[in-house]
PDB file of C-alpha atoms in Angstrom:
ATOM      1  CA  UNK A   1      29.621   5.455 -15.384  1.00  0.00           C
ATOM      2  CA  UNK A   2      31.135   3.819 -12.340  1.00  0.00           C
ATOM      3  CA  UNK A   3      29.303   1.579  -9.857  1.00  0.00           C
ATOM      4  CA  UNK A   4      28.671   4.390  -7.367  1.00  0.00           C
ATOM      5  CA  UNK A   5      27.071   6.627 -10.005  1.00  0.00           C
ATOM      6  CA  UNK A   6      25.004   3.708 -11.309  1.00  0.00           C
ATOM      7  CA  UNK A   7      23.659   2.889  -7.825  1.00  0.00           C
ATOM      8  CA  UNK A   8      22.863   6.532  -7.231  1.00  0.00           C
ATOM      9  CA  UNK A   9      20.869   6.852 -10.469  1.00  0.00           C
ATOM     10  CA  UNK A  10      19.031   3.593  -9.667  1.00  0.00           C
ATOM     11  CA  UNK A  11      17.882   4.941  -6.300  1.00  0.00           C
ATOM     12  CA  UNK A  12      16.621   8.109  -7.994  1.00  0.00           C
ATOM     13  CA  UNK A  13      14.567   5.991 -10.399  1.00  0.00           C
ATOM     14  CA  UNK A  14      13.081   4.030  -7.492  1.00  0.00           C
ATOM     15  CA  UNK A  15      12.011   7.281  -5.833  1.00  0.00           C
ATOM     16  CA  UNK A  16      10.384   8.507  -9.033  1.00  0.00           C
ATOM     17  CA  UNK A  17       8.542   5.196  -9.480  1.00  0.00           C
ATOM     18  CA  UNK A  18       7.256   5.179  -5.896  1.00  0.00           C
ATOM     19  CA  UNK A  19       5.603   8.555  -6.499  1.00  0.00           C
ATOM     20  CA  UNK A  20       3.885   7.563  -9.734  1.00  0.00           C
ATOM     21  CA  UNK A  21       0.116   7.053  -9.720  1.00  0.00           C
ATOM     22  CA  UNK A  22      -1.282   3.551  -9.380  1.00  0.00           C
ATOM     23  CA  UNK A  23      -2.214   1.830 -12.645  1.00  0.00           C
ATOM     24  CA  UNK A  24      -5.830   0.850 -13.124  1.00  0.00           C
ATOM     25  CA  UNK A  25      -7.861  -1.189 -15.609  1.00  0.00           C
ATOM     26  CA  UNK A  26      -7.955   0.456 -19.037  1.00  0.00           C
ATOM     27  CA  UNK A  27     -10.701  -1.743 -20.497  1.00  0.00           C
ATOM     28  CA  UNK A  28     -14.131  -2.814 -19.252  1.00  0.00           C
ATOM     29  CA  UNK A  29     -14.468  -6.594 -19.467  1.00  0.00           C
ATOM     30  CA  UNK A  30     -17.555  -8.803 -19.249  1.00  0.00           C
ATOM     31  CA  UNK A  31     -17.416 -10.619 -15.918  1.00  0.00           C
ATOM     32  CA  UNK A  32     -14.988  -8.042 -14.520  1.00  0.00           C
ATOM     33  CA  UNK A  33     -14.308  -8.061 -10.789  1.00  0.00           C
ATOM     34  CA  UNK A  34     -13.707  -4.357 -10.186  1.00  0.00           C
ATOM     35  CA  UNK A  35     -17.024  -3.852  -8.369  1.00  0.00           C
ATOM     36  CA  UNK A  36     -16.421  -7.007  -6.291  1.00  0.00           C
ATOM     37  CA  UNK A  37     -12.914  -6.102  -5.098  1.00  0.00           C
ATOM     38  CA  UNK A  38     -14.011  -5.014  -1.588  1.00  0.00           C
ATOM     39  CA  UNK A  39     -15.609  -8.441  -1.056  1.00  0.00           C
ATOM     40  CA  UNK A  40     -12.829 -10.453  -2.741  1.00  0.00           C
ATOM     41  CA  UNK A  41      -9.652  -8.918  -1.335  1.00  0.00           C
ATOM     42  CA  UNK A  42     -10.163 -10.070   2.281  1.00  0.00           C
ATOM     43  CA  UNK A  43     -10.020 -13.676   0.992  1.00  0.00           C
ATOM     44  CA  UNK A  44      -6.589 -13.276  -0.617  1.00  0.00           C
ATOM     45  CA  UNK A  45      -3.521 -14.355   1.374  1.00  0.00           C
ATOM     46  CA  UNK A  46      -1.638 -11.511   3.049  1.00  0.00           C
ATOM     47  CA  UNK A  47       1.730 -12.637   1.663  1.00  0.00           C
ATOM     48  CA  UNK A  48       2.571 -14.651  -1.414  1.00  0.00           C
ATOM     49  CA  UNK A  49       5.606 -14.903  -3.653  1.00  0.00           C
ATOM     50  CA  UNK A  50       3.986 -14.767  -7.103  1.00  0.00           C
ATOM     51  CA  UNK A  51       0.609 -13.720  -8.515  1.00  0.00           C
ATOM     52  CA  UNK A  52      -0.602 -15.711 -11.541  1.00  0.00           C
ATOM     53  CA  UNK A  53      -3.693 -14.479 -13.387  1.00  0.00           C
ATOM     54  CA  UNK A  54      -4.869 -17.137 -15.883  1.00  0.00           C
ATOM     55  CA  UNK A  55      -7.717 -14.994 -17.312  1.00  0.00           C
ATOM     56  CA  UNK A  56      -6.616 -11.347 -17.183  1.00  0.00           C
ATOM     57  CA  UNK A  57      -9.651  -9.705 -18.804  1.00  0.00           C
ATOM     58  CA  UNK A  58      -9.744  -6.094 -17.597  1.00  0.00           C
ATOM     59  CA  UNK A  59      -7.203  -6.899 -14.896  1.00  0.00           C
ATOM     60  CA  UNK A  60      -9.015  -5.432 -11.869  1.00  0.00           C
ATOM     61  CA  UNK A  61      -7.405  -7.830  -9.375  1.00  0.00           C
ATOM     62  CA  UNK A  62      -4.022  -7.638 -11.128  1.00  0.00           C
ATOM     63  CA  UNK A  63      -3.953  -3.832 -10.949  1.00  0.00           C
ATOM     64  CA  UNK A  64      -5.283  -3.703  -7.392  1.00  0.00           C
ATOM     65  CA  UNK A  65      -2.656  -6.120  -6.051  1.00  0.00           C
ATOM     66  CA  UNK A  66       0.183  -4.578  -8.099  1.00  0.00           C
ATOM     67  CA  UNK A  67       2.404  -7.504  -7.110  1.00  0.00           C
ATOM     68  CA  UNK A  68       6.123  -7.340  -7.993  1.00  0.00           C
ATOM     69  CA  UNK A  69       6.103 -10.916  -9.320  1.00  0.00           C
ATOM     70  CA  UNK A  70       3.041 -11.321 -11.548  1.00  0.00           C
ATOM     71  CA  UNK A  71       2.219 -13.404 -14.601  1.00  0.00           C
ATOM     72  CA  UNK A  72      -0.820 -12.654 -16.747  1.00  0.00           C
ATOM     73  CA  UNK A  73      -2.395 -14.984 -19.301  1.00  0.00           C
ATOM     74  CA  UNK A  74      -5.480 -15.161 -21.481  1.00  0.00           C
ATOM     75  CA  UNK A  75      -6.568 -17.186 -24.480  1.00  0.00           C
ATOM     76  CA  UNK A  76      -7.618 -13.972 -26.250  1.00  0.00           C
ATOM     77  CA  UNK A  77      -4.573 -13.082 -28.382  1.00  0.00           C
ATOM     78  CA  UNK A  78      -5.878  -9.566 -29.078  1.00  0.00           C
ATOM     79  CA  UNK A  79      -6.103  -8.859 -25.352  1.00  0.00           C
ATOM     80  CA  UNK A  80      -2.580 -10.127 -24.629  1.00  0.00           C
ATOM     81  CA  UNK A  81      -1.236  -8.132 -27.596  1.00  0.00           C
ATOM     82  CA  UNK A  82      -2.905  -5.039 -26.115  1.00  0.00           C
ATOM     83  CA  UNK A  83      -1.324  -5.578 -22.692  1.00  0.00           C
ATOM     84  CA  UNK A  84       2.045  -6.175 -24.364  1.00  0.00           C
ATOM     85  CA  UNK A  85       1.744  -2.948 -26.362  1.00  0.00           C
ATOM     86  CA  UNK A  86       0.773  -0.879 -23.327  1.00  0.00           C
TER      87      UNK A  86
END
């Protein structure tokens, strides 16, 4: 495959991805913020270069922001293994 064909197939993939449905939390977590999102989101900066989530839990804020540069963490190994598998 030459460079032109590679660039063309990459743009097709971007179009497919832009039409895919938005991901959402797949687990209910104690202390989750999904119900609070309408009150929390206005307090987030409009632009930022990286989103770091130290306690991912159900990931309501992570999924809502859907930032291109995101890092998720949690002390719960089972939870991180689950996110890795998905």
